Short mmCIF file of C-alpha atoms and ligand atoms in Angstrom, two decimals:
data_model
loop_
_atom_site.label_atom_id
_atom_site.label_comp_id
_atom_site.label_asym_id
_atom_site.label_seq_id
_atom_site.Cartn_x
_atom_site.Cartn_y
_atom_site.Cartn_z
CA MET A 1 2.38 39.61 -25.54
CA ALA A 2 0.21 36.84 -25.29
CA ASP A 3 2.51 33.57 -24.47
CA VAL A 4 1.11 30.49 -21.63
CA HIS A 5 1.88 33.47 -18.69
CA ASN A 6 -1.08 35.24 -20.20
CA PHE A 7 -5.22 34.32 -19.53
CA GLU A 8 -5.65 35.61 -22.93
CA TYR A 9 -3.10 33.28 -24.39
CA TRP A 10 -5.38 30.42 -22.98
CA GLN A 11 -8.64 31.40 -23.66
CA ALA A 12 -7.95 31.89 -26.63
CA LYS A 13 -6.69 28.56 -27.09
CA ALA A 14 -9.29 26.87 -25.26
CA ALA A 15 -12.18 28.34 -27.99
CA GLU A 16 -10.29 26.42 -30.31
CA LEU A 17 -9.29 23.48 -29.01
CA GLN A 18 -12.19 20.56 -30.57
CA PRO A 19 -10.56 17.78 -28.08
CA ASN A 20 -11.46 13.94 -29.43
CA GLY A 21 -13.63 12.03 -27.14
CA GLN A 22 -13.42 8.84 -29.49
CA ALA A 23 -12.32 5.68 -27.42
CA TRP A 24 -8.98 4.43 -28.92
CA VAL A 25 -8.36 1.02 -29.90
CA ASN A 26 -5.68 -0.80 -31.61
CA GLY A 27 -4.13 2.34 -32.68
CA LYS A 28 -7.13 3.49 -33.23
CA SER A 29 -10.01 6.56 -33.04
CA CYS A 30 -13.56 4.59 -32.69
CA ALA A 31 -16.82 4.89 -31.50
CA ALA A 32 -17.96 2.63 -28.72
CA VAL A 33 -19.02 -0.56 -29.52
CA ASN A 34 -22.94 -0.08 -29.01
CA GLY A 35 -22.15 4.02 -30.87
CA ASP A 36 -23.68 5.75 -27.00
CA THR A 37 -21.75 8.86 -25.99
CA PHE A 38 -22.32 11.64 -23.23
CA ALA A 39 -22.23 14.81 -23.46
CA LYS A 40 -18.68 16.52 -21.00
CA HIS A 41 -18.87 19.48 -19.23
CA SER A 42 -16.23 21.68 -18.10
CA PRO A 43 -16.08 22.48 -14.25
CA ILE A 44 -15.02 26.11 -15.42
CA ASP A 45 -18.06 26.83 -16.83
CA SER A 46 -19.84 23.53 -18.05
CA ARG A 47 -19.50 24.43 -21.13
CA LEU A 48 -19.13 21.39 -23.74
CA LEU A 49 -16.12 20.00 -24.50
CA ALA A 50 -16.58 16.93 -26.16
CA HIS A 51 -19.47 14.26 -26.76
CA VAL A 52 -17.21 11.21 -24.98
CA ALA A 53 -17.43 7.28 -26.30
CA SER A 54 -19.42 5.76 -23.88
CA CYS A 55 -17.75 2.06 -23.82
CA ASP A 56 -19.39 -0.50 -22.59
CA GLN A 57 -19.27 -4.85 -21.92
CA ALA A 58 -19.57 -5.29 -25.41
CA ASP A 59 -16.07 -2.71 -26.02
CA ALA A 60 -14.13 -4.51 -23.11
CA ASP A 61 -14.54 -7.37 -25.26
CA ALA A 62 -13.40 -6.51 -28.70
CA THR A 63 -10.32 -4.79 -26.38
CA VAL A 64 -9.61 -7.48 -24.67
CA ARG A 65 -8.80 -9.73 -27.40
CA VAL A 66 -7.25 -7.12 -29.14
CA ALA A 67 -4.79 -6.72 -26.46
CA ARG A 68 -4.13 -10.49 -25.52
CA ALA A 69 -3.38 -11.24 -29.27
CA VAL A 70 -0.89 -8.23 -29.43
CA LEU A 71 0.34 -10.10 -26.27
CA ASP A 72 0.87 -13.16 -28.03
CA ARG A 73 2.13 -12.34 -30.70
CA GLY A 74 5.16 -10.29 -29.01
CA ASP A 75 5.11 -7.29 -31.01
CA TRP A 76 5.85 -5.34 -28.03
CA SER A 77 6.77 -7.79 -24.97
CA ARG A 78 9.02 -9.90 -26.90
CA LYS A 79 10.71 -6.68 -28.93
CA ALA A 80 14.37 -6.53 -27.35
CA PRO A 81 14.70 -3.54 -24.45
CA ALA A 82 16.94 -1.66 -25.42
CA GLN A 83 13.99 -0.78 -28.58
CA ARG A 84 11.39 -0.83 -25.77
CA LYS A 85 13.12 1.69 -24.00
CA ARG A 86 13.70 4.22 -27.60
CA VAL A 87 10.14 3.80 -28.43
CA MET A 88 9.31 4.92 -25.04
CA GLN A 89 11.84 7.95 -24.97
CA ALA A 90 9.95 9.04 -28.65
CA PHE A 91 6.14 9.11 -26.67
CA ALA A 92 8.18 11.44 -23.57
CA ASP A 93 9.29 12.47 -26.00
CA LEU A 94 5.70 13.86 -28.01
CA ILE A 95 4.49 14.30 -23.94
CA GLU A 96 7.09 17.14 -24.20
CA ALA A 97 5.35 18.48 -27.76
CA HIS A 98 2.55 18.81 -26.71
CA ARG A 99 2.68 19.60 -23.42
CA GLU A 100 0.59 23.51 -23.95
CA GLU A 101 -2.06 21.10 -25.07
CA LEU A 102 -1.86 18.22 -23.08
CA ALA A 103 -2.25 21.01 -19.42
CA LEU A 104 -5.26 22.77 -21.67
CA LEU A 105 -7.18 19.81 -21.73
CA GLU A 106 -7.44 18.82 -18.46
CA CYS A 107 -7.85 21.86 -17.30
CA LEU A 108 -11.32 22.60 -19.18
CA ASP A 109 -11.11 18.71 -18.67
CA MET A 110 -11.54 18.54 -14.84
CA GLY A 111 -10.66 22.41 -13.48
CA LYS A 112 -7.07 22.40 -12.20
CA PRO A 113 -5.01 25.56 -12.23
CA ILE A 114 -3.36 25.91 -15.72
CA ALA A 115 0.25 26.62 -14.16
CA ASP A 116 -0.45 23.60 -12.07
CA ALA A 117 -1.68 21.50 -15.17
CA LEU A 118 1.72 23.00 -17.07
CA THR A 119 3.86 22.27 -13.92
CA VAL A 120 3.00 20.06 -11.87
CA ASP A 121 0.49 17.46 -14.25
CA VAL A 122 2.50 17.13 -17.19
CA ASN A 123 6.23 17.50 -16.13
CA GLY A 124 4.82 14.64 -13.80
CA THR A 125 3.77 12.45 -16.53
CA LEU A 126 6.89 12.82 -18.75
CA ARG A 127 10.00 12.60 -16.03
CA CYS A 128 6.81 9.29 -14.81
CA ILE A 129 7.63 8.23 -18.80
CA ARG A 130 10.88 8.91 -18.89
CA TRP A 131 12.35 7.05 -15.83
CA CYS A 132 10.42 4.15 -16.53
CA ALA A 133 11.49 3.76 -20.10
CA GLU A 134 15.23 4.63 -18.77
CA ALA A 135 15.21 1.55 -16.31
CA ILE A 136 13.42 -0.75 -19.17
CA ASP A 137 17.40 -1.73 -19.90
CA LYS A 138 18.52 -2.08 -16.68
CA ILE A 139 17.20 -4.83 -14.94
CA TYR A 140 18.69 -7.44 -14.31
CA ASP A 141 16.86 -11.32 -13.71
CA GLU A 142 18.44 -13.60 -10.88
CA LEU A 143 20.32 -16.73 -10.62
CA ALA A 144 19.38 -18.87 -7.77
CA PRO A 145 22.44 -20.88 -6.04
CA THR A 146 22.97 -24.02 -6.80
CA PRO A 147 25.21 -26.87 -6.68
CA ASP A 148 27.15 -27.14 -9.41
CA ASN A 149 25.31 -29.34 -12.35
CA GLU A 150 22.01 -27.74 -12.05
CA ILE A 151 20.95 -23.73 -12.88
CA GLY A 152 18.43 -21.84 -10.85
CA MET A 153 17.11 -19.69 -13.00
CA ILE A 154 13.88 -16.50 -11.71
CA THR A 155 13.23 -14.57 -14.31
CA ARG A 156 10.56 -11.67 -14.65
CA GLU A 157 8.01 -12.02 -17.27
CA PRO A 158 4.61 -9.48 -18.30
CA SER A 159 1.67 -10.23 -17.10
CA GLY A 160 -0.25 -9.62 -19.96
CA VAL A 161 -3.16 -7.51 -20.57
CA VAL A 162 -3.39 -5.28 -18.00
CA ALA A 163 -6.91 -3.35 -16.78
CA ALA A 164 -5.76 0.34 -14.95
CA ILE A 165 -8.44 2.35 -14.19
CA VAL A 166 -7.75 5.50 -13.12
CA PRO A 167 -10.07 8.74 -11.63
CA TRP A 168 -9.74 12.64 -12.02
CA ASN A 169 -7.77 14.20 -9.63
CA PHE A 170 -4.56 13.81 -11.32
CA PRO A 171 -5.69 12.06 -14.44
CA MET A 172 -2.85 12.08 -17.15
CA THR A 173 0.27 11.57 -13.96
CA MET A 174 -1.91 8.85 -12.39
CA ALA A 175 -2.83 6.92 -15.98
CA SER A 176 1.74 7.34 -16.55
CA TRP A 177 1.64 5.86 -13.55
CA LYS A 178 -0.12 3.55 -14.44
CA ILE A 179 1.16 2.67 -17.57
CA GLY A 180 4.74 3.72 -17.37
CA PRO A 181 5.98 0.59 -15.37
CA ALA A 182 3.33 -1.83 -17.38
CA LEU A 183 3.90 -0.80 -20.86
CA ALA A 184 7.78 -0.88 -19.47
CA THR A 185 7.24 -4.54 -18.57
CA GLY A 186 5.94 -5.26 -22.11
CA ASN A 187 2.57 -5.42 -20.82
CA SER A 188 -0.82 -5.35 -23.36
CA VAL A 189 -2.46 -2.25 -21.46
CA ILE A 190 -5.99 -0.75 -20.82
CA LEU A 191 -6.93 2.16 -20.05
CA LYS A 192 -10.21 3.87 -18.53
CA PRO A 193 -9.67 6.99 -17.39
CA SER A 194 -12.40 9.18 -14.69
CA GLU A 195 -15.95 9.97 -16.68
CA LYS A 196 -14.67 13.25 -15.31
CA SER A 197 -11.82 13.47 -17.23
CA PRO A 198 -11.42 11.13 -20.30
CA LEU A 199 -9.36 13.53 -22.58
CA THR A 200 -6.10 13.91 -21.53
CA ALA A 201 -6.26 9.90 -21.26
CA ILE A 202 -7.21 9.71 -25.17
CA ARG A 203 -4.03 12.28 -26.47
CA LEU A 204 -1.99 10.32 -24.75
CA ALA A 205 -2.76 6.89 -26.76
CA GLN A 206 -2.74 8.91 -29.61
CA LEU A 207 0.38 10.34 -28.53
CA ALA A 208 1.43 7.06 -27.92
CA THR A 209 1.15 4.96 -31.64
CA GLU A 210 2.54 8.19 -33.00
CA ALA A 211 5.79 6.91 -31.57
CA GLY A 212 5.30 3.67 -32.79
CA ILE A 213 4.05 1.19 -29.58
CA PRO A 214 2.27 -0.88 -32.32
CA ASP A 215 -1.38 -1.13 -31.63
CA GLY A 216 -3.26 -2.67 -29.70
CA VAL A 217 -1.05 -2.20 -26.98
CA PHE A 218 -1.79 0.70 -25.30
CA ASN A 219 -5.90 0.73 -25.19
CA VAL A 220 -8.61 4.42 -24.20
CA LEU A 221 -11.92 2.80 -23.01
CA PRO A 222 -13.32 6.46 -21.42
CA GLY A 223 -17.06 5.53 -20.56
CA PHE A 224 -18.53 4.90 -16.73
CA GLY A 225 -17.59 2.75 -13.67
CA HIS A 226 -20.28 0.28 -13.83
CA THR A 227 -20.42 0.17 -17.10
CA VAL A 228 -16.78 -0.80 -18.60
CA GLY A 229 -15.42 -0.40 -15.20
CA LYS A 230 -16.46 -3.61 -13.68
CA ALA A 231 -17.10 -5.22 -17.30
CA LEU A 232 -12.93 -5.08 -17.05
CA ALA A 233 -12.73 -6.15 -13.75
CA LEU A 234 -14.54 -9.20 -13.65
CA HIS A 235 -13.26 -10.01 -17.19
CA MET A 236 -11.00 -14.05 -17.02
CA ASP A 237 -8.87 -12.95 -19.95
CA VAL A 238 -7.50 -9.33 -17.81
CA ASP A 239 -4.04 -11.02 -16.38
CA THR A 240 -4.36 -7.59 -13.96
CA LEU A 241 -6.33 -4.59 -12.59
CA VAL A 242 -4.69 -1.48 -10.97
CA PHE A 243 -6.61 1.33 -9.90
CA THR A 244 -6.28 4.82 -8.03
CA GLY A 245 -10.04 6.11 -6.53
CA SER A 246 -12.28 5.66 -3.89
CA THR A 247 -11.62 2.78 -0.98
CA LYS A 248 -15.82 2.05 -1.77
CA ILE A 249 -14.60 0.93 -5.13
CA ALA A 250 -11.45 -0.49 -4.26
CA LYS A 251 -13.39 -3.35 -2.13
CA GLN A 252 -15.58 -3.43 -5.30
CA LEU A 253 -12.19 -4.31 -7.45
CA MET A 254 -11.21 -6.88 -5.02
CA VAL A 255 -14.63 -8.59 -5.08
CA TYR A 256 -14.95 -8.64 -8.97
CA ALA A 257 -11.08 -10.27 -9.20
CA GLY A 258 -12.83 -13.03 -6.51
CA GLU A 259 -15.68 -13.38 -8.49
CA SER A 260 -14.13 -13.78 -12.16
CA ASN A 261 -10.49 -15.68 -12.38
CA MET A 262 -8.45 -13.79 -9.46
CA LYS A 263 -7.14 -11.59 -11.51
CA ARG A 264 -4.44 -9.51 -9.27
CA VAL A 265 -5.82 -6.56 -7.84
CA TRP A 266 -3.95 -3.40 -6.57
CA THR A 267 -5.03 -0.39 -5.60
CA GLU A 268 -4.21 3.58 -3.68
CA ALA A 269 -7.20 4.19 -2.64
CA GLY A 270 -8.45 7.14 -0.08
CA GLY A 271 -6.69 9.49 2.64
CA LYS A 272 -6.48 11.28 5.69
CA SER A 273 -3.44 12.00 6.24
CA PRO A 274 -2.48 13.59 9.04
CA ASN A 275 -0.02 16.93 8.86
CA ILE A 276 1.86 16.92 12.86
CA VAL A 277 3.19 19.69 13.54
CA PHE A 278 4.99 19.91 17.27
CA ALA A 279 6.24 23.02 19.61
CA ASP A 280 9.20 22.13 18.44
CA ALA A 281 10.19 23.02 14.62
CA PRO A 282 12.32 24.68 13.17
CA ASP A 283 10.61 26.76 11.23
CA LEU A 284 6.32 27.45 12.16
CA ASP A 285 6.15 29.70 8.98
CA ALA A 286 7.26 27.17 6.92
CA ALA A 287 4.79 24.70 8.98
CA ALA A 288 1.93 26.65 8.26
CA GLU A 289 2.91 27.38 4.90
CA ALA A 290 2.54 23.65 4.03
CA ALA A 291 0.23 23.30 6.15
CA ALA A 292 -2.37 25.40 3.76
CA SER A 293 -1.22 24.67 0.65
CA ALA A 294 -1.50 20.73 2.09
CA ILE A 295 -5.31 21.50 1.22
CA CYS A 296 -5.83 24.22 -0.87
CA TYR A 297 -3.04 22.45 -3.73
CA ASN A 298 -5.31 21.14 -6.32
CA MET A 299 -8.31 21.97 -4.88
CA GLY A 300 -8.01 19.75 -1.41
CA GLU A 301 -8.42 16.74 -4.48
CA VAL A 302 -6.06 15.05 -3.42
CA CYS A 303 -5.30 11.39 -2.06
CA THR A 304 -2.39 12.43 0.25
CA ALA A 305 -3.98 15.60 1.16
CA GLY A 306 -2.80 16.69 4.35
CA SER A 307 -7.12 17.25 5.74
CA ARG A 308 -6.06 16.61 8.90
CA LEU A 309 -4.02 19.36 10.91
CA LEU A 310 -2.45 17.80 14.23
CA VAL A 311 -1.26 20.83 16.21
CA GLU A 312 0.42 20.70 20.00
CA ALA A 313 -2.17 23.02 21.89
CA SER A 314 0.47 24.86 23.59
CA ILE A 315 0.97 26.94 20.45
CA ALA A 316 -2.54 26.24 18.98
CA ASP A 317 -3.52 29.79 18.21
CA THR A 318 -0.48 31.79 17.86
CA PHE A 319 0.04 28.80 14.86
CA MET A 320 -3.68 29.01 13.28
CA ALA A 321 -3.17 32.48 13.28
CA LYS A 322 -0.39 31.65 10.41
CA VAL A 323 -2.49 29.13 9.09
CA ARG A 324 -5.76 31.18 8.50
CA ALA A 325 -3.22 34.15 6.90
CA HIS A 326 -1.76 31.41 4.11
CA VAL A 327 -5.38 29.73 3.57
CA GLY A 328 -6.11 33.54 2.19
CA ASN A 329 -3.56 33.36 -0.03
CA TRP A 330 -5.26 30.46 -1.91
CA ARG A 331 -8.55 31.83 -3.89
CA PRO A 332 -10.60 30.93 -5.64
CA GLY A 333 -10.23 32.58 -9.82
CA ASN A 334 -10.34 31.11 -13.44
CA PRO A 335 -8.17 28.40 -14.43
CA LEU A 336 -7.65 29.50 -17.11
CA ASP A 337 -5.48 32.70 -15.49
CA PRO A 338 -1.99 32.22 -15.17
CA ASN A 339 -2.16 33.78 -11.85
CA THR A 340 -4.89 31.40 -10.62
CA ASN A 341 -3.89 29.15 -7.31
CA VAL A 342 -7.13 27.52 -6.71
CA GLY A 343 -9.47 26.13 -9.83
CA ALA A 344 -12.74 24.64 -10.15
CA ILE A 345 -13.81 21.59 -8.08
CA VAL A 346 -14.44 18.36 -10.83
CA ASP A 347 -18.06 19.13 -11.38
CA GLU A 348 -21.24 20.41 -9.21
CA GLN A 349 -22.31 16.82 -7.38
CA GLN A 350 -18.59 16.02 -5.85
CA MET A 351 -18.24 20.06 -5.13
CA ASN A 352 -22.83 19.78 -3.25
CA GLN A 353 -20.58 16.72 -1.42
CA VAL A 354 -18.00 19.20 -0.07
CA LEU A 355 -20.54 21.72 0.36
CA GLY A 356 -22.30 18.81 2.26
CA PHE A 357 -18.95 17.64 4.85
CA ILE A 358 -18.86 21.46 5.46
CA GLU A 359 -22.56 21.62 6.69
CA LYS A 360 -21.04 18.33 8.53
CA GLY A 361 -18.48 20.12 10.34
CA LYS A 362 -20.70 22.49 11.58
CA ALA A 363 -23.65 20.75 12.97
CA GLU A 364 -21.66 18.40 14.50
CA GLY A 365 -19.57 21.44 16.16
CA GLY A 366 -16.73 22.58 14.11
CA ARG A 367 -15.60 25.78 15.17
CA LEU A 368 -15.01 27.99 10.50
CA THR A 369 -12.58 29.97 10.78
CA ALA A 370 -12.07 30.17 7.44
CA GLY A 371 -14.67 29.97 4.55
CA GLY A 372 -17.93 27.67 4.15
CA LYS A 373 -19.41 28.80 0.87
CA ARG A 374 -19.76 27.73 -3.01
CA ALA A 375 -17.32 30.82 -4.68
CA GLU A 376 -18.82 32.92 -7.29
CA VAL A 377 -16.02 32.94 -9.96
CA VAL A 378 -17.28 32.06 -13.12
CA LYS A 379 -21.11 31.97 -13.79
CA ASP A 380 -21.87 28.08 -14.74
CA GLY A 381 -18.80 27.17 -12.58
CA PHE A 382 -18.42 24.80 -9.48
CA PHE A 383 -16.59 26.49 -7.17
CA ILE A 384 -15.48 26.35 -3.04
CA GLU A 385 -13.51 28.63 -0.59
CA PRO A 386 -11.23 27.27 1.31
CA THR A 387 -12.12 26.21 4.18
CA VAL A 388 -10.64 25.60 7.49
CA PHE A 389 -12.62 23.97 11.31
CA GLU A 390 -10.76 24.32 13.85
CA GLY A 391 -11.73 22.74 17.24
CA ILE A 392 -12.28 19.56 15.74
CA THR A 393 -11.99 16.19 17.50
CA ASN A 394 -10.91 13.13 15.53
CA ASP A 395 -14.30 11.25 15.90
CA MET A 396 -16.03 13.72 14.23
CA THR A 397 -17.11 12.96 10.51
CA ILE A 398 -14.79 15.39 8.89
CA ALA A 399 -11.99 13.85 10.46
CA GLN A 400 -12.42 10.58 9.77
CA GLU A 401 -13.71 10.56 6.09
CA GLU A 402 -12.08 11.55 3.07
CA ILE A 403 -13.45 14.87 1.92
CA PHE A 404 -11.66 15.23 -1.48
CA GLY A 405 -12.04 18.96 -1.02
CA PRO A 406 -10.76 22.19 -0.08
CA VAL A 407 -11.47 21.54 3.63
CA LEU A 408 -8.82 21.73 6.53
CA SER A 409 -10.07 19.36 10.01
CA VAL A 410 -7.63 20.99 12.66
CA ILE A 411 -7.10 19.31 15.74
CA THR A 412 -5.29 19.59 19.26
CA PHE A 413 -2.98 17.57 20.95
CA LYS A 414 -1.05 17.36 24.21
CA ASP A 415 2.42 15.62 23.33
CA GLU A 416 3.83 13.00 21.59
CA ALA A 417 2.07 9.87 22.47
CA ASP A 418 -1.53 11.93 21.90
CA ALA A 419 0.00 12.92 18.05
CA LEU A 420 0.38 9.67 17.27
CA ARG A 421 -2.76 7.90 18.75
CA ILE A 422 -4.72 10.14 16.99
CA ALA A 423 -2.48 9.91 13.62
CA ASN A 424 -3.59 6.00 13.61
CA ASP A 425 -6.75 6.67 14.90
CA THR A 426 -7.94 6.00 10.68
CA ILE A 427 -8.86 3.70 8.33
CA TYR A 428 -6.36 5.15 6.36
CA GLY A 429 -2.88 5.02 6.40
CA LEU A 430 -1.30 7.04 2.98
CA ALA A 431 0.41 9.45 4.57
CA ALA A 432 2.22 11.57 7.15
CA ALA A 433 4.25 14.16 7.95
CA ILE A 434 5.66 15.20 10.98
CA TRP A 435 6.93 18.38 12.33
CA THR A 436 9.72 18.87 14.53
CA GLY A 437 14.14 20.28 15.17
CA ASN A 438 13.91 16.70 17.74
CA LEU A 439 15.49 14.15 15.73
CA GLY A 440 14.90 11.27 17.79
CA LYS A 441 10.90 12.54 17.89
CA ALA A 442 11.35 12.39 14.17
CA HIS A 443 12.38 8.79 14.16
CA ARG A 444 9.91 8.42 16.45
CA MET A 445 7.05 9.21 14.99
CA ALA A 446 8.02 8.43 11.22
CA LYS A 447 8.66 4.27 12.72
CA GLY A 448 5.51 4.98 15.06
CA VAL A 449 2.99 6.09 11.73
CA ARG A 450 0.94 3.49 9.77
CA ALA A 451 1.46 5.34 6.83
CA GLY A 452 3.51 4.28 3.09
CA SER A 453 4.54 7.72 2.90
CA VAL A 454 6.20 10.32 6.34
CA TRP A 455 7.39 13.43 5.55
CA VAL A 456 9.81 15.35 8.31
CA ASN A 457 9.62 19.13 8.21
CA HIS A 458 8.01 19.47 4.57
CA TYR A 459 4.57 17.99 2.89
CA ASP A 460 4.51 15.93 -0.01
CA GLY A 461 7.98 15.30 -1.13
CA GLY A 462 9.63 12.85 -3.53
CA ASP A 463 9.76 11.46 -6.94
CA MET A 464 9.56 8.94 -9.15
CA THR A 465 12.60 6.94 -6.97
CA ALA A 466 10.42 6.41 -3.90
CA PRO A 467 7.28 4.14 -3.58
CA PHE A 468 3.99 5.65 -2.88
CA GLY A 469 0.74 3.98 -2.23
CA GLY A 470 -1.53 3.02 1.23
CA PHE A 471 -1.09 0.90 4.40
CA LYS A 472 -4.33 0.17 6.15
CA GLN A 473 -7.47 0.99 3.16
CA SER A 474 -6.03 3.59 1.51
CA GLY A 475 -4.72 0.13 -0.48
CA ASN A 476 -2.12 -2.40 -1.10
CA GLY A 477 1.20 -2.35 -3.82
CA ARG A 478 3.14 0.60 -4.93
CA ASP A 479 3.25 2.88 -7.53
CA LYS A 480 6.59 5.09 -8.89
CA SER A 481 9.72 3.06 -8.25
CA MET A 482 11.31 0.08 -9.23
CA HIS A 483 8.95 -1.47 -6.25
CA ALA A 484 6.23 -0.51 -8.97
CA PHE A 485 7.24 -2.81 -11.91
CA ASP A 486 6.33 -6.13 -9.21
CA LYS A 487 2.41 -5.61 -9.80
CA TYR A 488 3.04 -5.65 -14.07
CA THR A 489 5.03 -8.94 -13.47
CA GLU A 490 4.83 -12.63 -12.52
CA LEU A 491 8.48 -14.24 -11.45
CA LYS A 492 8.80 -17.86 -13.01
CA ALA A 493 11.74 -20.00 -11.25
CA THR A 494 13.00 -21.79 -14.50
CA TRP A 495 16.16 -25.12 -12.44
CA ILE A 496 17.73 -26.74 -14.55
CA LYS A 497 19.43 -30.11 -14.24
CA LEU A 498 22.36 -30.19 -16.02
CA ASP A 499 22.94 -33.81 -15.99
P1 NAD B 501 -14.19 6.72 -7.65
O1 NAD B 501 -13.78 5.41 -6.83
O2 NAD B 501 -15.78 6.40 -7.71
O3 NAD B 501 -13.60 6.57 -8.96
C1 NAD B 501 -12.46 5.89 -9.67
C2 NAD B 501 -13.02 5.52 -11.04
O4 NAD B 501 -12.78 4.17 -10.77
C3 NAD B 501 -12.92 6.19 -11.89
O5 NAD B 501 -12.56 5.33 -13.60
C4 NAD B 501 -14.42 4.98 -11.83
O6 NAD B 501 -15.71 5.51 -13.80
C5 NAD B 501 -14.19 3.98 -11.47
N1 NAD B 501 -15.24 2.81 -11.07
C6 NAD B 501 -16.41 2.98 -10.33
N2 NAD B 501 -17.36 2.47 -10.47
C7 NAD B 501 -16.84 1.58 -10.76
C8 NAD B 501 -17.01 0.02 -10.51
N3 NAD B 501 -18.34 -0.25 -10.54
N4 NAD B 501 -16.43 -1.26 -10.95
C9 NAD B 501 -15.15 -0.46 -12.07
N5 NAD B 501 -14.84 0.98 -11.82
C10 NAD B 501 -15.65 1.77 -11.35
O7 NAD B 501 -14.12 7.69 -7.17
P2 NAD B 501 -14.94 8.97 -7.93
O8 NAD B 501 -16.23 8.52 -7.24
O9 NAD B 501 -14.18 9.67 -9.05
O10 NAD B 501 -14.85 9.73 -6.66
C11 NAD B 501 -15.92 9.81 -5.53
C12 NAD B 501 -14.95 9.66 -4.03
O11 NAD B 501 -13.81 8.78 -4.96
C13 NAD B 501 -13.86 11.44 -4.02
O12 NAD B 501 -14.66 12.18 -3.14
C14 NAD B 501 -12.86 10.88 -3.72
O13 NAD B 501 -13.16 10.52 -2.11
C15 NAD B 501 -12.34 9.74 -4.07
N6 NAD B 501 -11.41 9.58 -4.31
C16 NAD B 501 -10.23 10.08 -4.74
C17 NAD B 501 -8.68 9.49 -5.13
C18 NAD B 501 -7.30 9.26 -4.63
O14 NAD B 501 -7.05 8.98 -5.59
N7 NAD B 501 -7.46 8.46 -3.50
C19 NAD B 501 -8.67 9.87 -6.51
C20 NAD B 501 -10.49 10.03 -7.07
C21 NAD B 501 -11.39 9.86 -5.76
MN1 MN B 502 -17.64 7.03 -7.98
#
């Protein structure tokens, strides 16, 4: 029977899908002002998915004007909270109703396994939009403590026009982490998806409009970073710029803000997260299984990937045998097959970059103990075998640079102090995991590690209820939770004399 658990079901659906690659501005599909398009192919088999609008400065200018006008009219920004909530709930309902289509678009566009797209990406997006919607009519402003004849009001206002520039690894989820709180707080949004994965962003905006988000409040401008991305980042009438992507571009966006209007810049950038396994971990089998999924899940294209596995030297041999066995369960396959757990790398360029890091790891003396090659899975597709390097020291290139692929660097340590020193010897500070049964050690390590998320005795926990973001060069500000709302609002102090 053809259903979601069936390869043929998804192949047939993929064959008839006709993705829309147009921009979405003021509640309507449109071509780029200059008429340009670029061809978007799938990394699964290089099939053509769509001709996508290649927006630039002219689109940025026109769309910022639209977004500003709707903000000034108050169609969304001044709508009663309960009404905004109802519209966003309807938006979430439409995402749910289109879950298969959205998952399929994500799978074809960036190559992730269809099963993950359905369960993780669609569900994560849904949960984010629902959570933000639900929060809208539960946020109160503040009154300052004042003498009897004065009132000090502390209120939050929408920041204004928000530009959101997002990456290709979790296209829909990363977009939702920005648009959820941005829309909930009444802003107008211009979303710039990655040129490598523009399709779900466009579809989300269509659904938002269908749900009743007023025209001009949620716009999507597909195109390249150096064209439309840069134009938005330099724009004099964009109030806030939010970003997820590489540290290199995050830094560039801060320069653009300084060169233009001092727009607020909030970035979620790279990571090189340490996954630290002590000999006294309560369950070394669970730790080994998690170590494998922390680098194989989503083909390692995860900002919080556990790309540095730090293992206490006394258990290294037995523990690594377990890790290698688990890595063996992660096998590249056709992403449209619901049984596949390792999909395609997003494109040929990224695949070659990852293969280059693998060569570098070998050249610097790493011991390759799993994978290490391109995998031949589907003709004209881009796949890489999950790869493990042992005998790595933390100063090697593959221990320092974000690879964004399924390449694990294994480093041994001798004691707690050594583990902490190695963990923090990185420009990044996004996440860390600590495996130990010793309560004191767990807390000492959790405090000592300079990272925005710390997981104890598991990897990659959290929910919409907890803030997410980085220390150091992993970025600033936080996505998720009520803390995310800070990025999309300005605080105003209104002091009133009563006599
Ligand atoms: P990137 O940082 O170059 O791109 C992210 C987004 O920024 C995209 O939408 C892109 O179009 C846009 N952009 C690029 N240049 C810009 C500019 N000058 N002005 C405005 N916007 C611009 O990431 P990438 O090229 O897609 O991937 C490169 C590397 O970045 C990866 O190998 C990986 O290491 C890292 N990366 C990290 C994350 C993360 O979540 N931490 C996500 C994606 C990529
Ligand atoms: Mn780039």
